[in-house]
Amino acid sequence: LFEVTPMKLLKPDAKCRYLTDITPATVKALGCRAVLIDADNTSSYDLTTDPLPGTEDWVRSMKAAGLKVLLLSNAKAERAKVLADHYGIPVIGMAAKPAPFGYFRAVFTLRTSPKKMVMLGDQLFTDILGANLAGCKSIWVEPYEEDMRDKYFLLKRKLERLVAARWD
């Protein structure tokens, strides 16, 4: 039997500053051929459909390298679709991360296996946890901007920093 601890479920395979810092070579080195990207504060400004600087070119470079890209977001389906249309990629909105169901839908949409997908997102308790529960690789991207949604969200960001400090 193997032991799964909460710390293992929250630990990404890698961490980087921006989504655009991740290269096709990085994705392929993880053994992946599909990339799942989060919306808010990862590929778009928080709570908008406005792509972050350089993300449209980044998506094109991933696709040009032969990688499949899909937007996997907890945002309402309509808003997520507008952002995905900017990128020309498929979308799964209302993904209910960290539940693995959205990730499994991505498996069918992209016709690949979870172990061949990498999730790129800014939240440990949704993006990274969900990827690990679904058997995907994950890269934790720092939030593009400081979240100021509410006290709950600020507390969640503090908890993420505490968890991350235990990895070192």
Backbone as numpy.savetxt, mean C-alpha at the origin, in Angstrom:
# Nx Ny Nz CAx CAy CAz Cx Cy Cz
4.60 -26.35 14.36 3.77 -25.16 14.36 4.64 -23.92 14.36
4.13 -22.86 13.75 4.88 -21.62 13.75 4.15 -20.59 14.61
4.90 -19.63 15.08 4.35 -18.61 15.95 4.21 -17.30 15.18
3.00 -16.76 15.21 2.77 -15.46 14.59 2.48 -14.48 15.71
3.32 -13.47 15.82 3.14 -12.46 16.85 2.60 -11.18 16.22
1.95 -10.35 17.02 1.48 -9.06 16.47 2.61 -8.25 15.85
3.78 -8.30 16.44 4.91 -7.54 15.89 5.28 -8.03 14.49
5.23 -9.35 14.27 5.54 -9.87 12.93 4.47 -9.46 11.93
3.23 -9.42 12.36 2.15 -9.04 11.46 2.20 -7.57 11.07
2.84 -6.76 11.89 2.92 -5.33 11.62 4.23 -4.91 10.96
5.14 -5.84 10.76 6.44 -5.49 10.21 6.44 -5.61 8.68
6.79 -4.52 7.99 6.87 -4.57 6.53 8.17 -5.23 6.08
8.22 -5.60 4.82 9.45 -6.16 4.25 10.50 -5.08 4.01
10.04 -3.84 3.85 10.96 -2.71 3.63 10.23 -1.44 4.02
10.98 -0.35 4.10 10.43 0.96 4.42 11.12 2.00 3.54
10.38 3.00 3.10 10.99 4.07 2.32 10.25 5.38 2.56
10.81 6.46 2.07 10.21 7.77 2.28 8.98 7.97 1.40
9.14 7.91 0.09 8.05 8.16 -0.84 7.80 6.95 -1.72
6.58 6.84 -2.19 6.22 5.81 -3.16 7.16 5.86 -4.36
7.48 7.06 -4.80 8.30 7.23 -5.99 9.76 6.83 -5.78
10.15 6.54 -4.54 11.50 6.05 -4.25 11.65 4.57 -4.58
10.54 3.88 -4.74 10.55 2.45 -5.01 10.71 2.23 -6.51
11.67 1.40 -6.88 11.95 1.15 -8.30 11.40 -0.21 -8.73
11.25 -0.41 -10.03 10.87 -1.74 -10.50 11.86 -2.81 -10.02
13.13 -2.47 -9.95 14.14 -3.43 -9.47 13.88 -3.83 -8.02
13.44 -2.87 -7.20 13.11 -3.17 -5.81 11.96 -4.17 -5.73
10.93 -3.92 -6.52 9.76 -4.80 -6.54 10.15 -6.20 -7.00
10.93 -6.26 -8.07 11.35 -7.56 -8.61 12.28 -8.29 -7.66
13.11 -7.55 -6.90 14.01 -8.18 -5.93 13.23 -8.86 -4.81
12.01 -8.38 -4.55 11.14 -9.02 -3.56 10.44 -10.24 -4.13
10.67 -10.52 -5.41 10.01 -11.65 -6.06 8.60 -11.35 -6.50
8.29 -10.08 -6.67 6.93 -9.67 -7.01 6.81 -9.23 -8.46
5.60 -9.38 -8.99 5.30 -8.92 -10.34 4.04 -8.06 -10.38
3.50 -7.78 -9.18 2.32 -6.92 -9.08 2.50 -5.98 -7.89
2.04 -4.74 -8.07 2.18 -3.70 -7.05 0.79 -3.18 -6.69
0.48 -3.20 -5.42 -0.76 -2.63 -4.91 -0.39 -1.31 -4.23
-1.08 -0.24 -4.59 -0.77 1.05 -3.98 -1.98 1.59 -3.24
-1.71 2.22 -2.12 -2.73 2.88 -1.33 -2.96 4.27 -1.92
-4.06 4.88 -1.55 -4.38 6.23 -2.05 -3.87 7.31 -1.09
-4.64 7.59 -0.07 -4.41 8.73 0.80 -3.02 8.75 1.43
-2.30 9.82 1.14 -0.98 10.08 1.70 0.10 9.11 1.22
-0.24 8.28 0.23 0.74 7.39 -0.40 0.87 7.74 -1.87
-0.26 7.70 -2.60 -0.23 8.06 -4.02 -1.05 9.30 -4.33
-1.80 9.77 -3.34 -2.60 11.00 -3.53 -2.55 11.83 -2.25
-2.88 13.10 -2.41 -3.03 13.94 -1.23 -4.18 13.38 -0.41
-4.09 13.53 0.90 -5.07 12.96 1.82 -6.49 13.41 1.49
-7.38 12.43 1.38 -8.81 12.66 1.17 -9.15 13.38 -0.13
-8.29 13.24 -1.15 -8.54 13.87 -2.45 -8.38 12.82 -3.56
-8.56 13.28 -4.78 -8.28 12.45 -5.96 -7.09 13.04 -6.72
-6.31 13.88 -6.07 -5.17 14.54 -6.69 -3.90 13.71 -6.50
-3.32 13.20 -7.60 -2.09 12.42 -7.48 -0.95 13.24 -6.88
-0.11 12.58 -6.11 1.07 13.24 -5.56 2.09 13.49 -6.68
2.99 14.45 -6.50 3.98 14.75 -7.54 4.80 13.51 -7.93
4.88 13.29 -9.22 5.69 12.20 -9.76 5.04 10.84 -9.79
3.85 10.70 -9.18 3.25 9.36 -9.10 2.72 8.86 -10.44
2.25 9.77 -11.29 1.75 9.31 -12.60 2.91 8.74 -13.43
4.05 9.43 -13.42 5.23 8.91 -14.12 5.72 7.62 -13.48
5.64 7.55 -12.15 6.08 6.34 -11.43 5.24 5.14 -11.85
3.92 5.31 -11.92 3.04 4.20 -12.34 3.40 3.78 -13.76
3.61 4.75 -14.65 3.99 4.41 -16.03 5.30 3.61 -16.05
6.26 3.98 -15.21 7.54 3.26 -15.20 7.37 1.83 -14.68
6.49 1.66 -13.70 6.22 0.30 -13.20 5.61 -0.56 -14.30
4.62 0.00 -14.98 3.96 -0.73 -16.06 4.92 -1.01 -17.21
5.79 -0.04 -17.54 6.78 -0.23 -18.61 7.77 -1.34 -18.27
7.99 -1.57 -16.98 8.90 -2.63 -16.53 8.20 -3.99 -16.48
6.94 -4.02 -16.91 6.22 -5.29 -16.95 5.50 -5.64 -15.67
5.39 -4.70 -14.76 4.70 -4.94 -13.49 3.24 -4.52 -13.59
2.38 -5.27 -12.94 0.97 -4.91 -12.86 0.80 -3.99 -11.66
-0.05 -2.97 -11.79 -0.28 -2.02 -10.72 -1.78 -1.89 -10.49
-2.18 -1.88 -9.22 -3.59 -1.76 -8.85 -3.70 -0.85 -7.64
-4.71 0.02 -7.64 -4.98 0.88 -6.49 -5.89 0.11 -5.53
-5.42 -0.12 -4.32 -6.17 -0.82 -3.28 -6.39 0.16 -2.14
-7.61 0.63 -1.99 -7.88 1.73 -1.06 -9.13 1.48 -0.24
-9.12 2.01 0.97 -10.32 2.01 1.80 -11.24 3.17 1.46
-10.82 4.03 0.55 -11.66 5.16 0.12 -12.92 4.64 -0.55
-13.94 5.49 -0.56 -15.16 5.13 -1.27 -14.81 4.78 -2.71
-15.54 3.82 -3.26 -15.23 3.29 -4.58 -15.18 4.39 -5.65
-16.09 5.35 -5.58 -16.15 6.40 -6.60 -14.88 7.25 -6.58
-14.46 7.64 -5.38 -13.25 8.48 -5.26 -12.02 7.69 -5.66
-11.94 6.44 -5.25 -10.78 5.61 -5.61 -10.71 5.42 -7.12
-11.86 5.27 -7.77 -11.87 5.08 -9.23 -11.35 6.31 -9.96
-11.70 7.50 -9.49 -11.22 8.74 -10.12 -9.69 8.77 -10.06
-9.12 8.43 -8.92 -7.66 8.42 -8.79 -7.05 7.34 -9.68
-7.61 6.15 -9.67 -7.08 5.06 -10.50 -7.14 5.42 -11.98
-8.18 6.13 -12.38 -8.29 6.55 -13.77 -7.17 7.52 -14.16
-6.71 8.35 -13.22 -5.55 9.21 -13.48 -4.35 8.35 -13.86
-4.23 7.21 -13.21 -3.08 6.33 -13.41 -3.29 5.30 -14.52
-4.53 5.10 -14.94 -4.82 4.09 -15.95 -4.62 2.68 -15.41
-5.06 2.46 -14.15 -4.90 1.15 -13.52 -6.22 0.69 -12.93
-6.35 -0.62 -12.69 -7.56 -1.11 -12.03 -7.60 -0.67 -10.57
-8.78 -0.76 -9.98 -8.97 -0.27 -8.62 -9.88 -1.19 -7.82
-9.60 -1.28 -6.55 -10.51 -1.89 -5.59 -10.68 -0.86 -4.48
-11.83 -0.22 -4.46 -12.16 0.74 -3.42 -12.92 0.04 -2.31
-13.10 0.73 -1.20 -13.78 0.15 -0.04 -13.19 -1.23 0.28
-11.87 -1.31 0.26 -11.17 -2.59 0.40 -11.26 -3.19 1.80
-11.64 -2.40 2.78 -11.79 -2.87 4.16 -10.48 -3.38 4.76
-9.36 -2.75 4.37 -8.08 -3.12 4.96 -8.14 -2.80 6.46
-7.64 -3.63 7.33 -6.67 -4.69 7.12 -7.25 -6.06 6.80
-8.57 -6.20 6.72 -9.12 -7.50 6.33 -8.52 -7.89 4.98
-8.21 -9.16 4.80 -7.51 -9.58 3.58 -8.37 -9.68 2.33
-9.68 -9.44 2.44 -10.57 -9.65 1.30 -10.22 -8.81 0.08
-9.88 -7.54 0.28 -9.48 -6.68 -0.84 -8.22 -7.19 -1.52
-7.30 -7.71 -0.72 -6.07 -8.28 -1.28 -6.40 -9.51 -2.12
-7.33 -10.33 -1.63 -7.71 -11.53 -2.39 -8.43 -11.15 -3.68
-9.22 -10.08 -3.65 -9.83 -9.58 -4.89 -8.75 -9.13 -5.86
-7.69 -8.53 -5.34 -6.57 -8.10 -6.20 -5.89 -9.31 -6.84
-5.79 -10.41 -6.11 -5.22 -11.65 -6.65 -5.99 -12.05 -7.91
-7.30 -12.05 -7.82 -8.12 -12.44 -8.97 -8.07 -11.41 -10.09
-8.10 -10.15 -9.73 -8.06 -9.08 -10.75 -6.76 -9.11 -11.53
-5.65 -9.29 -10.83 -4.33 -9.26 -11.47 -3.84 -10.63 -11.92
-4.59 -11.66 -11.59 -4.24 -13.04 -11.96 -2.83 -13.41 -11.53
-2.62 -13.27 -10.22 -1.33 -13.62 -9.64 -1.58 -14.20 -8.25
-0.53 -14.50 -7.55 -0.68 -15.04 -6.19 -0.29 -13.97 -5.18
-0.77 -14.09 -3.94 -0.41 -13.10 -2.93 1.10 -12.94 -2.76
1.84 -14.03 -2.82 3.29 -13.93 -2.60 4.01 -13.21 -3.74
3.32 -12.96 -4.84 3.90 -12.23 -5.98 3.43 -10.77 -6.01
2.72 -10.34 -4.94 2.23 -8.96 -4.86 2.92 -8.24 -3.71
3.15 -6.94 -3.89 3.67 -6.11 -2.81 2.72 -4.93 -2.61
2.37 -4.69 -1.35 1.51 -3.57 -0.99 2.38 -2.40 -0.56
2.12 -1.22 -1.12 2.83 0.00 -0.77 1.83 0.93 -0.09
2.04 1.18 1.19 1.10 2.03 1.90 1.71 2.71 3.11
1.00 3.71 3.61 1.53 4.54 4.69 1.03 4.17 6.08
0.17 3.15 6.19 -0.37 2.81 7.50 -0.05 1.37 7.89
0.58 1.23 9.06 0.91 -0.11 9.56 -0.34 -0.92 9.87
-1.33 -0.28 10.47 -2.50 -1.01 10.98 -3.55 -1.30 9.91
-3.34 -0.83 8.70 -4.25 -1.18 7.60 -3.46 -1.82 6.46
-2.61 -1.03 5.80 -1.89 -1.50 4.61 -0.95 -2.67 4.91
-0.09 -2.51 5.90 0.95 -3.51 6.18 0.34 -4.73 6.86
-0.49 -4.51 7.86 -1.16 -5.63 8.53 -1.98 -6.44 7.52
-2.75 -5.77 6.70 -3.57 -6.46 5.71 -2.73 -7.27 4.73
-1.64 -6.68 4.26 -0.75 -7.40 3.33 -0.19 -8.66 4.00
0.26 -8.52 5.23 0.82 -9.67 5.93 -0.24 -10.74 6.19
-1.45 -10.35 6.53 -2.53 -11.32 6.74 -2.87 -12.07 5.45
-2.75 -11.37 4.31 -3.09 -11.97 3.01 -1.92 -12.75 2.40
-0.73 -12.65 3.00 0.43 -13.36 2.45 1.18 -12.59 1.38
0.98 -11.26 1.34 1.68 -10.41 0.38 2.94 -9.83 1.01
3.82 -9.33 0.18 4.96 -8.54 0.65 4.43 -7.13 0.94
5.21 -6.35 1.66 4.76 -4.99 1.96 5.94 -4.04 2.10
5.70 -2.80 1.69 6.66 -1.72 1.88 5.91 -0.57 2.54
6.41 -0.17 3.69 5.80 0.93 4.43 6.37 2.24 3.91
5.50 3.09 3.41 5.86 4.40 2.86 5.49 5.44 3.91
6.38 6.37 4.19 6.05 7.43 5.14 4.91 8.26 4.58
4.02 8.76 5.44 2.93 9.61 4.94 3.51 10.83 4.24
2.92 11.20 3.12 3.42 12.34 2.35 3.33 13.63 3.16
2.21 13.79 3.86 2.01 14.96 4.71 1.55 14.49 6.08
1.71 15.35 7.07 1.24 15.01 8.41 -0.29 14.96 8.40
-0.82 13.86 8.93 -2.27 13.70 9.00 -2.84 14.54 10.12
-3.86 15.27 9.83 -4.51 16.09 10.85 -6.01 15.77 10.90
-6.38 14.52 10.59 -7.80 14.18 10.50 -8.52 14.34 11.83
-8.04 13.65 12.86 -8.68 13.72 14.17 -7.73 13.14 15.22
-8.14 13.20 16.47 -7.30 12.71 17.57 -7.01 11.23 17.43
-7.99 10.46 16.97 -7.81 9.02 16.79 -6.68 8.75 15.79
-6.69 9.48 14.70 -5.67 9.27 13.66 -4.29 9.66 14.17
-4.21 10.75 14.92 -2.93 11.17 15.49 -2.42 10.13 16.48
-3.31 9.55 17.26 -2.92 8.49 18.19 -2.39 7.27 17.43
-3.07 6.94 16.34 -2.64 5.80 15.52 -1.24 6.03 14.97
-0.94 7.24 14.54 0.40 7.55 14.03 1.45 7.41 15.13
1.13 7.82 16.36 2.05 7.66 17.48 2.30 6.19 17.77
1.24 5.39 17.72 1.38 3.94 17.94 2.25 3.30 16.86
2.10 3.76 15.62 2.95 3.24 14.55 4.42 3.50 14.85
4.72 4.71 15.31 6.13 5.04 15.63 6.65 4.16 16.77
5.79 3.89 17.76 6.21 3.01 18.87 6.50 1.59 18.39
5.62 1.08 17.53 5.82 -0.26 16.96 7.12 -0.29 16.14
7.32 0.69 15.29 8.50 0.74 14.43 9.77 0.83 15.26
9.73 1.51 16.38 10.92 1.63 17.23 11.35 0.28 17.80
10.44 -0.65 17.93 10.75 -1.98 18.46 11.46 -2.87 17.45
11.42 -2.49 16.14 12.08 -3.31 15.12 13.58 -3.19 15.18
14.08 -2.07 15.66 15.53 -1.82 15.64 16.29 -2.46 16.76
